[in-house]
Coordinates of C-alpha atoms in Angstrom, one line a residue:
Chain A
X138 CA 51.2 -13.5 -36.2
X139 CA 48.7 -16.2 -37.4
X140 CA 45.2 -15.4 -38.4
X141 CA 42.7 -18.0 -37.6
X142 CA 39.2 -18.8 -36.2
X143 CA 38.1 -19.9 -32.8
X144 CA 36.5 -23.0 -34.1
X145 CA 32.9 -23.2 -35.4
X146 CA 31.9 -21.7 -38.7
X147 CA 28.4 -21.1 -40.1
X148 CA 27.2 -24.4 -41.7
X149 CA 25.0 -23.0 -44.3
X150 CA 24.9 -20.1 -46.7
X151 CA 22.0 -18.5 -48.7
X152 CA 20.8 -20.2 -51.8
X153 CA 20.0 -23.9 -52.5
X154 CA 23.6 -25.0 -52.9
X155 CA 24.5 -23.2 -49.6
X156 CA 21.8 -25.1 -47.8
X157 CA 22.6 -28.6 -48.9
X158 CA 23.7 -29.6 -45.3
X159 CA 20.5 -28.4 -43.8
X160 CA 18.5 -30.3 -46.5
X161 CA 20.4 -33.6 -46.1
X162 CA 20.0 -33.5 -42.3
X163 CA 16.3 -33.0 -42.7
X164 CA 16.1 -36.0 -45.0
X165 CA 18.2 -38.0 -42.8
X166 CA 16.0 -37.2 -39.8
X167 CA 13.1 -38.4 -41.8
X168 CA 14.9 -41.7 -42.7
X169 CA 15.0 -40.7 -46.5
X170 CA 18.9 -40.9 -46.7
X171 CA 21.5 -43.0 -45.1
X172 CA 24.2 -42.0 -42.6
X173 CA 26.7 -42.5 -45.3
X174 CA 25.1 -39.8 -47.5
X175 CA 24.9 -37.5 -44.6
X176 CA 28.5 -38.0 -43.8
X177 CA 29.4 -37.5 -47.5
X178 CA 27.7 -34.0 -47.5
X179 CA 29.3 -33.1 -44.1
X180 CA 32.7 -33.9 -45.8
X181 CA 31.8 -31.8 -48.8
X182 CA 30.7 -28.8 -46.7
X183 CA 33.8 -29.2 -44.5
X184 CA 36.0 -29.0 -47.6
X185 CA 34.2 -26.0 -48.8
X186 CA 34.4 -24.2 -45.4
X187 CA 38.1 -24.9 -45.3
X188 CA 38.6 -23.6 -48.8
X189 CA 36.6 -20.5 -47.9
X190 CA 38.9 -19.9 -44.8
X191 CA 41.9 -20.3 -47.2
X192 CA 40.5 -17.9 -49.8
X193 CA 39.9 -15.1 -47.3
X194 CA 43.6 -15.3 -46.2
X195 CA 43.5 -17.2 -42.9
X196 CA 46.8 -18.8 -42.0
X197 CA 45.6 -21.6 -39.8
X198 CA 42.1 -23.2 -40.3
X199 CA 39.7 -25.4 -38.5
X200 CA 37.2 -28.0 -39.9
X201 CA 34.6 -25.4 -39.0
X202 CA 33.1 -28.0 -36.7
X203 CA 30.5 -28.6 -39.4
X204 CA 29.6 -32.0 -37.8
X205 CA 29.1 -30.5 -34.3
X206 CA 25.6 -29.4 -33.3
X207 CA 27.3 -27.6 -30.3
X208 CA 30.4 -28.0 -28.1
X209 CA 28.7 -30.5 -25.7
X210 CA 26.7 -33.0 -27.6
X211 CA 29.1 -34.0 -30.3
X212 CA 31.4 -35.5 -27.6
X213 CA 28.6 -36.5 -25.2
X214 CA 26.9 -38.6 -27.9
X215 CA 30.1 -40.6 -28.2
X216 CA 31.4 -40.9 -24.7
X217 CA 29.9 -44.0 -23.0
X218 CA 27.7 -43.2 -19.9
X219 CA 26.0 -40.0 -21.3
X220 CA 22.4 -39.5 -22.4
X221 CA 21.0 -36.4 -23.9
X222 CA 17.9 -34.6 -22.4
X223 CA 16.1 -31.4 -22.7
X224 CA 17.0 -28.2 -24.4
X225 CA 19.1 -25.6 -22.5
X226 CA 20.2 -22.2 -23.5
X227 CA 24.0 -21.9 -24.2
X228 CA 25.1 -19.0 -21.9
X229 CA 23.3 -15.8 -22.8
X230 CA 23.0 -16.6 -26.6
X231 CA 19.9 -17.4 -28.6
X232 CA 21.3 -21.0 -29.2
X233 CA 20.3 -24.1 -27.5
X234 CA 21.7 -27.6 -26.9
X235 CA 20.4 -30.8 -25.5
X236 CA 21.8 -31.2 -22.0
X237 CA 24.0 -34.3 -21.6
X238 CA 23.4 -36.3 -18.4
X239 CA 25.9 -38.8 -17.1
X240 CA 23.9 -41.8 -15.9
X241 CA 26.6 -44.3 -15.4
X242 CA 30.5 -44.6 -15.4
X243 CA 32.0 -42.6 -18.2
X244 CA 34.3 -44.3 -20.7
X245 CA 36.3 -43.0 -23.7
X246 CA 35.0 -44.9 -26.7
X247 CA 38.3 -44.6 -28.7
X248 CA 39.1 -41.7 -31.0
X249 CA 36.1 -39.4 -31.5
X250 CA 37.6 -36.7 -33.7
X251 CA 40.8 -38.2 -35.2
X252 CA 39.1 -39.1 -38.4
X253 CA 37.7 -35.5 -38.7
X254 CA 41.1 -34.1 -38.1
X255 CA 42.6 -36.4 -40.8
X256 CA 40.0 -35.4 -43.3
X257 CA 40.4 -31.7 -42.7
X258 CA 44.2 -32.0 -42.9
X259 CA 43.8 -33.7 -46.3
X260 CA 41.8 -30.7 -47.6
X261 CA 44.5 -28.0 -47.2
X262 CA 48.2 -27.3 -47.1
X263 CA 47.6 -24.9 -44.2
X264 CA 47.9 -26.0 -40.6
X265 CA 44.6 -27.3 -39.1
X266 CA 43.9 -26.7 -35.5
X267 CA 42.0 -29.5 -33.7
X268 CA 39.4 -28.5 -31.1
X269 CA 38.0 -30.2 -28.1
X270 CA 35.6 -28.9 -25.5
X271 CA 37.3 -28.8 -22.1
X272 CA 36.3 -31.2 -19.3
X273 CA 35.2 -28.4 -16.9
X274 CA 32.9 -26.7 -19.4
X275 CA 31.6 -30.1 -20.5
X276 CA 30.8 -31.0 -16.8
X277 CA 29.4 -27.5 -16.0
X278 CA 27.0 -27.5 -19.0
X279 CA 26.0 -31.1 -18.4
X280 CA 24.6 -32.9 -15.3
X281 CA 25.6 -36.1 -13.6
X282 CA 23.3 -38.5 -11.9
X283 CA 26.4 -40.7 -11.4
X284 CA 29.0 -38.6 -9.7
X285 CA 28.6 -37.3 -6.2
X286 CA 29.7 -33.8 -7.2
X287 CA 31.0 -31.5 -9.9
X288 CA 34.6 -32.2 -9.0
X289 CA 34.5 -35.9 -9.5
X290 CA 32.4 -35.4 -12.7
X291 CA 34.9 -32.9 -14.2
X292 CA 37.9 -34.9 -13.2
X293 CA 36.4 -38.0 -14.8
X294 CA 35.9 -36.0 -17.9
X295 CA 39.4 -34.7 -17.8
X296 CA 40.6 -38.3 -18.2
X297 CA 38.5 -38.8 -21.2
X298 CA 39.5 -35.5 -23.0
X299 CA 43.1 -36.4 -22.2
X300 CA 42.8 -39.7 -24.0
X301 CA 41.2 -38.0 -26.9
X302 CA 44.0 -35.3 -26.9
X303 CA 46.6 -38.1 -26.8
X304 CA 45.0 -39.7 -29.9
X305 CA 45.1 -36.4 -31.7
X306 CA 48.7 -35.9 -30.5
X307 CA 49.5 -39.3 -32.1
X308 CA 48.1 -38.1 -35.3
X309 CA 50.5 -35.1 -35.2
X310 CA 48.1 -32.1 -34.9
X311 CA 50.1 -28.9 -34.9
X312 CA 47.9 -27.2 -32.3
X313 CA 45.1 -28.4 -30.0
X314 CA 42.6 -25.9 -28.7
X315 CA 40.8 -26.7 -25.5
X316 CA 37.6 -24.6 -25.0
X317 CA 36.7 -23.6 -21.5
X318 CA 34.2 -20.7 -21.7
X319 CA 32.4 -21.7 -18.6
X320 CA 35.3 -20.8 -16.3
X321 CA 34.9 -17.1 -16.9
X322 CA 31.3 -17.2 -16.0
X323 CA 31.9 -19.3 -12.8
X324 CA 35.0 -17.9 -11.1
X325 CA 34.0 -19.5 -7.9
X326 CA 35.2 -22.8 -9.3
X327 CA 38.7 -21.6 -9.9
X328 CA 40.3 -24.0 -7.5
X329 CA 38.6 -26.9 -9.1
X330 CA 39.4 -25.7 -12.5
X331 CA 43.2 -25.7 -11.8
X332 CA 43.0 -29.3 -10.7
X333 CA 41.0 -30.3 -13.7
X334 CA 43.5 -28.6 -16.1
X335 CA 46.3 -30.3 -14.3
X336 CA 44.6 -33.8 -14.8
X337 CA 43.8 -33.0 -18.4
X338 CA 47.3 -32.0 -19.4
X339 CA 49.2 -34.7 -17.3
X340 CA 51.6 -36.4 -19.7
X341 CA 50.4 -34.5 -22.8
X342 CA 53.1 -33.2 -25.1
X343 CA 50.9 -31.7 -28.0
X344 CA 51.1 -28.0 -28.4
X345 CA 47.9 -26.7 -26.9
X346 CA 46.0 -23.5 -26.2
X347 CA 43.2 -22.8 -23.7
X348 CA 40.3 -20.7 -25.0
X349 CA 37.6 -18.8 -23.2
X350 CA 34.9 -16.4 -24.4
X351 CA 31.8 -14.5 -23.2
X352 CA 33.7 -12.9 -20.3
X353 CA 37.2 -12.0 -18.9
X354 CA 39.7 -14.2 -17.1
X355 CA 40.6 -11.7 -14.6
X356 CA 40.4 -12.6 -10.9
X357 CA 41.5 -16.1 -11.7
X358 CA 45.0 -15.8 -10.2
X359 CA 47.6 -17.5 -12.4
X360 CA 45.2 -18.1 -15.3
X361 CA 48.0 -17.5 -17.9
X362 CA 50.4 -19.8 -16.0
X363 CA 48.1 -22.8 -16.5
X364 CA 49.9 -25.8 -18.3
X365 CA 49.2 -24.5 -21.8
X366 CA 51.3 -23.0 -24.5
X367 CA 48.8 -20.2 -25.2
X368 CA 45.6 -18.6 -24.0
X369 CA 42.7 -17.4 -26.2
X370 CA 40.8 -14.4 -24.7
X371 CA 37.6 -12.6 -25.8
X372 CA 38.3 -8.9 -25.8
X373 CA 34.8 -8.1 -26.9
X374 CA 32.8 -10.0 -24.3
X375 CA 35.5 -9.3 -21.7
X376 CA 37.3 -6.0 -22.3
X377 CA 38.9 -6.4 -18.8
X378 CA 41.1 -9.0 -20.5
X379 CA 43.4 -6.1 -21.6
X380 CA 44.5 -6.1 -17.9
X381 CA 45.9 -9.6 -18.2
X382 CA 48.3 -8.4 -20.9
X383 CA 50.4 -6.3 -18.4
X384 CA 52.1 -9.4 -17.1
X385 CA 51.4 -11.9 -19.8
X386 CA 54.1 -14.6 -19.6
X387 CA 57.0 -14.1 -22.0
X388 CA 56.9 -17.6 -23.3
X389 CA 53.1 -17.9 -23.8
X390 CA 51.1 -17.3 -27.0
X391 CA 47.9 -15.1 -27.0
X392 CA 44.6 -15.7 -28.9
X393 CA 43.5 -12.3 -29.5
X394 CA 39.8 -12.2 -30.0
X395 CA 39.1 -8.6 -31.0
X396 CA 36.4 -9.0 -33.7
X397 CA 32.9 -9.4 -32.4
X398 CA 31.6 -12.7 -33.6
X399 CA 28.3 -12.2 -32.1
X400 CA 27.2 -9.0 -33.9
X401 CA 27.0 -8.3 -37.6
X402 CA 28.4 -4.7 -37.3
X403 CA 31.7 -4.8 -39.3
X404 CA 34.7 -3.5 -37.3
X405 CA 36.9 -0.8 -39.0
X406 CA 40.3 -1.6 -40.3
X407 CA 41.5 1.3 -38.1
X408 CA 40.0 -0.2 -34.9
X409 CA 41.7 -3.6 -35.7
X410 CA 45.0 -2.1 -36.4
X411 CA 45.0 0.2 -33.3
X412 CA 43.9 -2.7 -31.0
X413 CA 46.7 -4.9 -32.5
X414 CA 49.2 -2.1 -31.7
X415 CA 47.7 -2.0 -28.1
X416 CA 48.1 -5.8 -27.7
X417 CA 51.6 -6.0 -29.2
X418 CA 52.9 -3.4 -26.7
X419 CA 52.7 -6.4 -24.4
X420 CA 52.9 -9.5 -26.4
X421 CA 55.1 -9.8 -29.5
X422 CA 53.3 -10.3 -32.8
X423 CA 55.0 -13.7 -33.4
X424 CA 53.1 -15.0 -30.3
X425 CA 49.7 -13.8 -31.4
X426 CA 46.8 -15.7 -33.0
X427 CA 44.6 -13.1 -34.4
X428 CA 41.0 -14.4 -34.3
X429 CA 37.2 -13.5 -33.8
X430 CA 36.0 -13.3 -30.3
X431 CA 34.3 -16.7 -30.4
X432 CA 33.0 -19.1 -32.9
X433 CA 31.4 -17.7 -36.0
X434 CA 28.2 -19.8 -35.9
X435 CA 26.3 -16.9 -34.5
X436 CA 26.6 -15.0 -37.7
X437 CA 25.2 -15.5 -41.2
X438 CA 27.7 -17.0 -43.5
X439 CA 28.1 -13.9 -45.7
X440 CA 28.8 -11.8 -42.6
X441 CA 31.2 -14.2 -41.2
X442 CA 33.2 -14.2 -44.5
X443 CA 33.1 -10.4 -44.5
X444 CA 34.4 -10.2 -41.0
X445 CA 37.3 -12.6 -41.7
X446 CA 38.3 -10.6 -44.7
X447 CA 38.3 -7.6 -42.5
X448 CA 40.4 -9.2 -40.0
X449 CA 43.0 -10.0 -42.6
X450 CA 42.9 -6.3 -43.8
X451 CA 43.3 -5.1 -40.2
X452 CA 46.3 -7.4 -39.8
X453 CA 47.7 -6.0 -43.1
X454 CA 47.2 -2.4 -41.9
X455 CA 48.9 -3.1 -38.7
X456 CA 51.9 -4.6 -40.5
X457 CA 52.1 -1.6 -42.7
X458 CA 52.2 0.7 -39.6
X459 CA 54.9 -1.3 -37.8
X460 CA 57.2 -1.9 -40.7
Chain B
X101 CA -15.0 -13.2 -9.6
X102 CA -11.6 -11.8 -9.9
X103 CA -9.8 -14.6 -8.1
X104 CA -8.0 -17.2 -10.2
X105 CA -8.7 -15.7 -13.5
X106 CA -7.6 -18.0 -16.4
X107 CA -5.8 -16.9 -19.5
X108 CA -3.1 -17.9 -21.9
X109 CA 0.3 -16.5 -22.4
X110 CA -0.2 -15.2 -26.0
X111 CA 0.7 -17.4 -28.9
X112 CA -1.4 -20.3 -30.1
X113 CA -0.5 -22.9 -32.7
X114 CA -1.3 -22.1 -36.4
X115 CA -3.6 -24.7 -38.0
X116 CA -2.2 -26.6 -40.9
X117 CA -4.1 -24.6 -43.5
X118 CA -2.5 -21.4 -42.2
X119 CA 1.0 -22.8 -42.1
X120 CA 0.6 -23.9 -45.7
X121 CA -0.7 -20.4 -46.6
X122 CA 2.2 -18.7 -44.9
X123 CA 4.7 -20.9 -46.9
X124 CA 2.8 -20.1 -50.1
X125 CA 2.9 -16.4 -49.3
X126 CA 6.7 -16.5 -48.6
X127 CA 7.1 -18.0 -52.1
X128 CA 4.8 -15.3 -53.5
X129 CA 2.2 -17.8 -54.5
X130 CA -0.4 -16.2 -52.3
X131 CA -1.4 -12.5 -51.9
X132 CA -1.3 -10.5 -48.7
X133 CA -5.0 -10.2 -48.7
X134 CA -5.7 -13.8 -49.0
X135 CA -3.3 -14.7 -46.2
X136 CA -5.0 -12.0 -44.1
X137 CA -8.4 -13.8 -44.5
X138 CA -7.0 -17.0 -43.4
X139 CA -5.3 -15.4 -40.4
X140 CA -8.6 -13.9 -39.4
X141 CA -10.3 -17.3 -39.9
X142 CA -7.9 -19.0 -37.5
X143 CA -8.1 -16.1 -35.1
X144 CA -11.9 -16.6 -35.1
X145 CA -11.6 -20.2 -34.5
X146 CA -9.2 -19.6 -31.5
X147 CA -11.5 -17.1 -30.0
X148 CA -14.3 -19.6 -30.2
X149 CA -12.2 -22.3 -28.6
X150 CA -11.2 -20.1 -25.7
X151 CA -14.9 -19.0 -25.2
X152 CA -16.1 -22.6 -25.3
X153 CA -13.4 -23.7 -22.7
X154 CA -14.4 -20.8 -20.6
X155 CA -11.2 -18.8 -20.2
X156 CA -11.6 -15.4 -18.5
X157 CA -9.1 -13.3 -20.5
X158 CA -8.6 -14.2 -24.1
X159 CA -5.8 -13.7 -26.6
X160 CA -6.0 -13.4 -30.5
X161 CA -3.4 -16.2 -30.6
X162 CA -0.8 -14.2 -32.7
X163 CA -1.9 -16.0 -36.0
X164 CA -0.3 -13.2 -38.0
X165 CA 3.1 -13.4 -36.3
X166 CA 6.0 -15.6 -37.0
X167 CA 8.7 -14.9 -34.4
X168 CA 7.7 -12.6 -31.6
X169 CA 10.7 -10.3 -32.1
X170 CA 11.0 -10.5 -36.0
X171 CA 7.3 -9.5 -36.3
X172 CA 7.8 -6.2 -34.6
X173 CA 11.2 -5.6 -36.4
X174 CA 9.5 -6.2 -39.8
X175 CA 6.9 -3.6 -38.9
X176 CA 9.2 -0.9 -37.5
X177 CA 11.5 1.3 -39.7
X178 CA 15.1 1.1 -38.8
X179 CA 15.5 -2.7 -38.9
X180 CA 16.9 -5.0 -41.6
X181 CA 16.6 -8.9 -41.5
X182 CA 19.9 -10.9 -41.5
X183 CA 20.8 -14.0 -43.4
X184 CA 20.2 -17.4 -41.7
X185 CA 21.6 -18.0 -38.3
X186 CA 21.3 -21.3 -36.4
X187 CA 19.4 -21.6 -33.1
X188 CA 19.6 -25.3 -32.4
X189 CA 20.5 -28.4 -34.3
X190 CA 19.3 -27.9 -37.9
X191 CA 17.1 -25.0 -37.1
X192 CA 17.8 -21.6 -38.5
X193 CA 16.1 -18.2 -38.5
X194 CA 16.6 -14.7 -39.8
X195 CA 17.6 -12.3 -37.0
X196 CA 16.6 -8.6 -37.0
X197 CA 19.4 -6.1 -37.4
X198 CA 19.1 -2.4 -36.1
X199 CA 20.4 -0.4 -38.9
X200 CA 19.0 3.1 -38.4
X201 CA 16.9 5.3 -36.2
X202 CA 13.6 3.4 -35.2
X203 CA 10.3 4.8 -36.5
X204 CA 6.8 3.4 -36.2
X205 CA 4.7 4.6 -39.2
X206 CA 1.5 3.2 -38.1
X207 CA 0.0 1.0 -35.3
X208 CA 1.2 -2.7 -35.7
X209 CA -1.0 -4.8 -33.6
X210 CA -4.2 -2.8 -33.3
X211 CA -6.2 -4.2 -36.3
X212 CA -5.9 -7.9 -35.3
X213 CA -6.7 -7.1 -31.7
X214 CA -9.8 -5.1 -32.7
X215 CA -10.8 -8.0 -34.9
X216 CA -10.5 -10.5 -32.2
X217 CA -12.2 -8.2 -29.6
X218 CA -15.1 -7.7 -31.9
X219 CA -15.8 -11.5 -31.7
X220 CA -16.3 -11.7 -28.0
X221 CA -17.6 -10.0 -24.9
X222 CA -14.7 -11.3 -22.8
X223 CA -11.6 -9.0 -22.7
X224 CA -8.9 -9.7 -25.3
X225 CA -5.3 -9.0 -24.1
X226 CA -3.1 -6.7 -26.3
X227 CA 0.2 -8.5 -26.9
X228 CA 3.5 -6.8 -27.3
X229 CA 7.2 -7.7 -27.2
X230 CA 9.2 -5.7 -24.7
X231 CA 12.1 -3.4 -25.8
X232 CA 14.7 -5.3 -23.8
X233 CA 13.8 -8.6 -25.6
X234 CA 13.6 -7.0 -29.0
X235 CA 17.2 -5.6 -28.4
X236 CA 18.6 -8.8 -26.9
X237 CA 17.4 -11.0 -29.7
X238 CA 18.6 -8.5 -32.6
X239 CA 21.9 -7.7 -34.1
X240 CA 22.9 -4.1 -33.7
X241 CA 24.8 -2.1 -36.3
X242 CA 23.5 1.3 -35.5
X243 CA 23.1 2.1 -31.7
X244 CA 26.3 3.0 -29.7
X245 CA 25.0 1.0 -26.7
X246 CA 22.4 -1.6 -25.7
X247 CA 21.0 1.2 -23.4
X248 CA 20.4 3.5 -26.3
X249 CA 18.9 0.7 -28.4
X250 CA 16.5 -0.5 -25.6
X251 CA 15.5 3.0 -24.6
X252 CA 14.7 4.1 -28.2
X253 CA 12.6 0.9 -28.6
X254 CA 10.7 1.6 -25.4
X255 CA 9.2 4.7 -26.9
X256 CA 7.7 2.8 -29.8
X257 CA 6.5 -0.1 -27.6
X258 CA 4.8 2.6 -25.5
X259 CA 3.1 4.2 -28.4
X260 CA 1.7 0.8 -29.4
X261 CA 0.5 0.2 -25.8
X262 CA -1.2 3.5 -25.8
X263 CA -3.0 2.8 -29.1
X264 CA -4.2 -0.6 -27.7
X265 CA -5.6 1.2 -24.7
X266 CA -7.3 3.8 -26.8
X267 CA -8.8 1.0 -28.9
X268 CA -10.3 -0.4 -25.7
X269 CA -7.8 -3.0 -24.5
X270 CA -8.2 -3.6 -20.7
X271 CA -5.2 -5.9 -20.4
X272 CA -1.9 -5.2 -22.1
X273 CA 0.9 -7.8 -21.8
X274 CA 4.4 -6.7 -22.7
X275 CA 6.6 -9.9 -22.9
X276 CA 10.2 -9.8 -21.7
X277 CA 11.4 -13.4 -21.9
X278 CA 15.0 -12.3 -22.3
X279 CA 15.1 -10.5 -18.9
X280 CA 16.1 -13.7 -17.0
X281 CA 19.2 -14.4 -19.2
X282 CA 21.2 -11.4 -18.1
X283 CA 20.5 -10.5 -14.5
X284 CA 23.1 -7.8 -14.7
X285 CA 20.9 -5.7 -17.1
X286 CA 17.7 -6.0 -15.1
X287 CA 17.9 -2.3 -14.2
X288 CA 17.9 -1.4 -17.8
X289 CA 14.8 -3.6 -18.5
X290 CA 13.0 -2.0 -15.6
X291 CA 13.9 1.5 -16.8
X292 CA 12.5 0.6 -20.3
X293 CA 9.4 -0.9 -19.0
X294 CA 8.8 2.3 -17.1
X295 CA 8.7 4.1 -20.3
X296 CA 6.4 1.5 -21.9
X297 CA 3.8 1.5 -19.2
X298 CA 3.9 5.2 -18.2
X299 CA 0.3 6.7 -18.2
X300 CA -1.5 3.4 -18.9
X301 CA -4.6 2.6 -17.1
X302 CA -5.1 -0.8 -18.5
X303 CA -4.0 -3.7 -16.4
X304 CA -0.4 -4.5 -17.4
X305 CA 1.3 -7.8 -17.4
X306 CA 4.8 -9.1 -18.4
X307 CA 5.8 -12.7 -19.1
X308 CA 9.4 -13.7 -18.2
X309 CA 10.6 -17.2 -19.1
X310 CA 12.4 -19.6 -16.8
X311 CA 15.8 -18.5 -15.8
X312 CA 17.9 -17.9 -12.7
X313 CA 15.1 -16.0 -10.6
X314 CA 17.1 -16.3 -7.5
X315 CA 19.5 -13.7 -9.0
X316 CA 16.9 -11.2 -9.9
X317 CA 14.5 -11.6 -7.0
X318 CA 13.2 -9.4 -5.3
X319 CA 14.5 -6.7 -7.6
X320 CA 12.3 -8.0 -10.5
X321 CA 9.2 -6.9 -8.4
X322 CA 10.3 -3.3 -9.5
X323 CA 9.3 -4.1 -13.1
X324 CA 6.5 -1.5 -13.4
X325 CA 3.6 -3.8 -14.3
X326 CA 0.6 -5.0 -12.4
X327 CA 1.1 -8.8 -13.0
X328 CA 4.2 -10.9 -13.4
X329 CA 3.5 -14.0 -15.5
X330 CA 5.9 -16.9 -14.7
X331 CA 6.5 -20.5 -15.6
X332 CA 5.9 -22.8 -12.7
X333 CA 5.0 -26.3 -14.0
X334 CA 8.3 -26.7 -16.1
X335 CA 10.4 -26.3 -12.9
X336 CA 8.2 -28.2 -10.5
X337 CA 7.2 -25.0 -8.7
X338 CA 10.6 -24.5 -7.3
X339 CA 10.2 -20.8 -7.8
X340 CA 7.8 -20.7 -4.9
X341 CA 10.9 -21.3 -2.6
X342 CA 12.7 -18.2 -4.1
X343 CA 9.5 -16.1 -3.5
X344 CA 9.3 -17.0 0.1
X345 CA 12.1 -14.7 0.9
X346 CA 10.3 -11.6 0.2
X347 CA 6.7 -10.5 0.0
X348 CA 5.7 -10.7 -3.7
X349 CA 3.5 -7.5 -3.6
X350 CA 2.1 -7.9 -7.2
X351 CA -0.4 -10.2 -8.8
X352 CA 1.1 -13.4 -10.2
X353 CA 0.1 -15.3 -13.2
X354 CA 1.1 -18.9 -12.7
X355 CA 2.0 -21.3 -15.5
X356 CA 0.6 -24.6 -14.6
X357 CA 1.0 -26.8 -17.8
X358 CA 4.3 -27.4 -19.5
X359 CA 4.3 -26.1 -23.1
X360 CA 7.3 -28.1 -24.2
X361 CA 5.8 -31.5 -23.5
X362 CA 3.3 -33.4 -25.7
X363 CA 1.9 -35.0 -22.5
X364 CA -1.3 -33.4 -21.3
X365 CA -1.4 -32.8 -17.6
X366 CA -4.5 -34.0 -15.7
X367 CA -6.8 -31.5 -14.0
X368 CA -5.7 -33.0 -10.7
X369 CA -2.0 -32.2 -11.5
X370 CA -3.1 -28.6 -12.2
X371 CA -5.0 -28.4 -9.0
X372 CA -2.1 -29.9 -7.0
X373 CA 0.2 -27.2 -8.4
X374 CA -2.3 -24.5 -7.5
X375 CA -2.6 -25.8 -4.0
X376 CA 1.1 -25.3 -3.5
X377 CA 0.7 -21.8 -4.9
X378 CA -2.2 -21.1 -2.6
X379 CA 0.0 -21.9 0.4
X380 CA 1.8 -18.7 -0.3
X381 CA -0.7 -16.5 -2.2
X382 CA -4.4 -15.7 -1.7
X383 CA -6.6 -16.5 -4.5
X384 CA -7.3 -13.0 -5.5
X385 CA -3.6 -12.5 -6.2
X386 CA -3.4 -15.4 -8.6
X387 CA -4.1 -15.7 -12.3
X388 CA -3.6 -19.1 -14.0
X389 CA -2.3 -20.0 -17.5
X390 CA 0.1 -22.3 -19.4
X391 CA 3.9 -21.9 -18.8
X392 CA 4.6 -20.0 -22.0
X393 CA 3.1 -19.5 -25.5
X394 CA 1.6 -22.7 -26.9
X395 CA 2.6 -22.1 -30.6
X396 CA 4.9 -25.0 -30.7
X397 CA 2.2 -27.6 -29.8
X398 CA -0.3 -29.1 -32.2
X399 CA -3.8 -27.3 -32.3
X400 CA -5.3 -30.4 -30.5
X401 CA -2.6 -30.4 -27.7
X402 CA -3.0 -26.7 -27.2
X403 CA -6.7 -27.0 -26.8
X404 CA -6.3 -29.9 -24.3
X405 CA -3.7 -27.9 -22.3
X406 CA -6.0 -24.8 -22.2
X407 CA -9.0 -27.1 -21.2
X408 CA -7.0 -28.7 -18.4
X409 CA -6.1 -25.2 -17.0
X410 CA -9.8 -24.4 -16.8
X411 CA -10.7 -27.8 -15.2
X412 CA -7.9 -27.5 -12.6
X413 CA -9.0 -24.1 -11.6
X414 CA -12.6 -25.2 -11.4
X415 CA -11.6 -28.0 -9.0
X416 CA -9.8 -25.6 -6.8
X417 CA -12.7 -22.9 -6.8
X418 CA -15.0 -25.7 -5.7
X419 CA -12.7 -26.6 -2.8
X420 CA -12.4 -23.0 -1.8
X421 CA -16.1 -22.4 -2.3
X422 CA -15.6 -19.4 -4.5
X423 CA -17.9 -18.5 -7.4

């Protein structure tokens, strides 16, 4: 069992030192500091966020996506052919993003996240998971004025995300996480989704996991047989995900999202331990990534840290019970 | 006289002197009493502006409120306020947390309403945030379910509405912008609104922000209020198509200027929008206002947007030969 996060991490904490990223972005927006200065603080905060994940006892970390405003625009700002437009709500959260619109042919601009991965890997001796938003979710949360339909748009994006994944593969990432939350909210697109995933993974050899959240992946026949090594599921936003464990493939890994990353209420050690027991009745512990239900960016930093600590305690209690 | 009444949705921008004073207050450089004087000053200014423009139903402009949910959470027992969480880009806010049983120790909005109503002979709307939205925009550490949280809140919003009515409010608006984000919980929101408006004789209104109305129409007509207030300008009056499927059966308050844009609409644009609405609704069934609260605009922009609402309505009234 590896304890990890699902990706993003709160970017700021209380107090002046905790808010240096917020301050430097403000000053950058006003033109008071250079892009290099902004990048320097982003690196500094990334290093701190990784250290914090190490200190609480995670066994695999991410760069916290400190540089990402959201899952969509970090990539859409870089992919050629996209423009950003008005604010849209991200699913049913109280967070917003600028909707990307494809206005011309889309082109991969060269590695977008390789430098970020390399920096993060240099900050820690723990394995660092790389994260990309999947092509279907990217298409679904964006709009295209260039493509005739969603299918053509998403398949184009699959080519672009595959090139990025190949670049990360060349860098030797131990695990690549592809985020596709939109599919659990739009099950009517299941047929298209399978095509897009096939295109995305064509020729890829990097170890990869497919993550969803804010819903369950039931009624998507064959979801856990898609061409990935593992599947991350949100058991808080989608309790029906427990049904998928009954015939979870023997060779697949499970991202077990059982800690609510959208509410500050702290889960009990007992709940975590019991839920782990329930999951390991179907999936052996060595195939489980234990993680929150989704990214931690919806929580204040102090609560996020407390929740991760509790997750580690829950895993400890579970291990004590089974051994 | 009661056709095409003009109003505004609720919040109006705070003038620079009040923004400065609020910042000083939060740093404890200014006392509560001094801040209150300045809140009253800008309330007085906004009442004058609305009278001079000639709106029919006025608001106090919510000069003493920050966020529409946090304001109520801060004034009710049973809430704590969280650390900073991110809403968009580099913007952060503190989110309420339900931590215990909810109690209202004294009326919350009555003093400022009474102050504003004392300045004018026109009716001033009482402005409340609905229980469903307060729940949806808060963390919850205390209640076992969202239902329990919403229904307990409903009692206190109801008490506040009764107090507004007893103070003389003829119009009471209970805003539920969160309703359109989770169509599956519409029944809960309707049930809660039933508690809030029970026994009121004042005219009741609710404002719902733009969302997927196709999913909640016509069921949303069961929200027990007299008037539904909806954004129209922002979505190019597309909602009218949805409403064609079923008789509306309530009064509708139509947003005719986009509150997210700096661009001031022309009176002709407003009139054109209204002509489209008049194809489906008789003038007696329609009220007219901006799409949403104007607090994110500058004071000047807000005045111009309100003025253009009045001018557009006057053009239409002349065409129809009413008044």
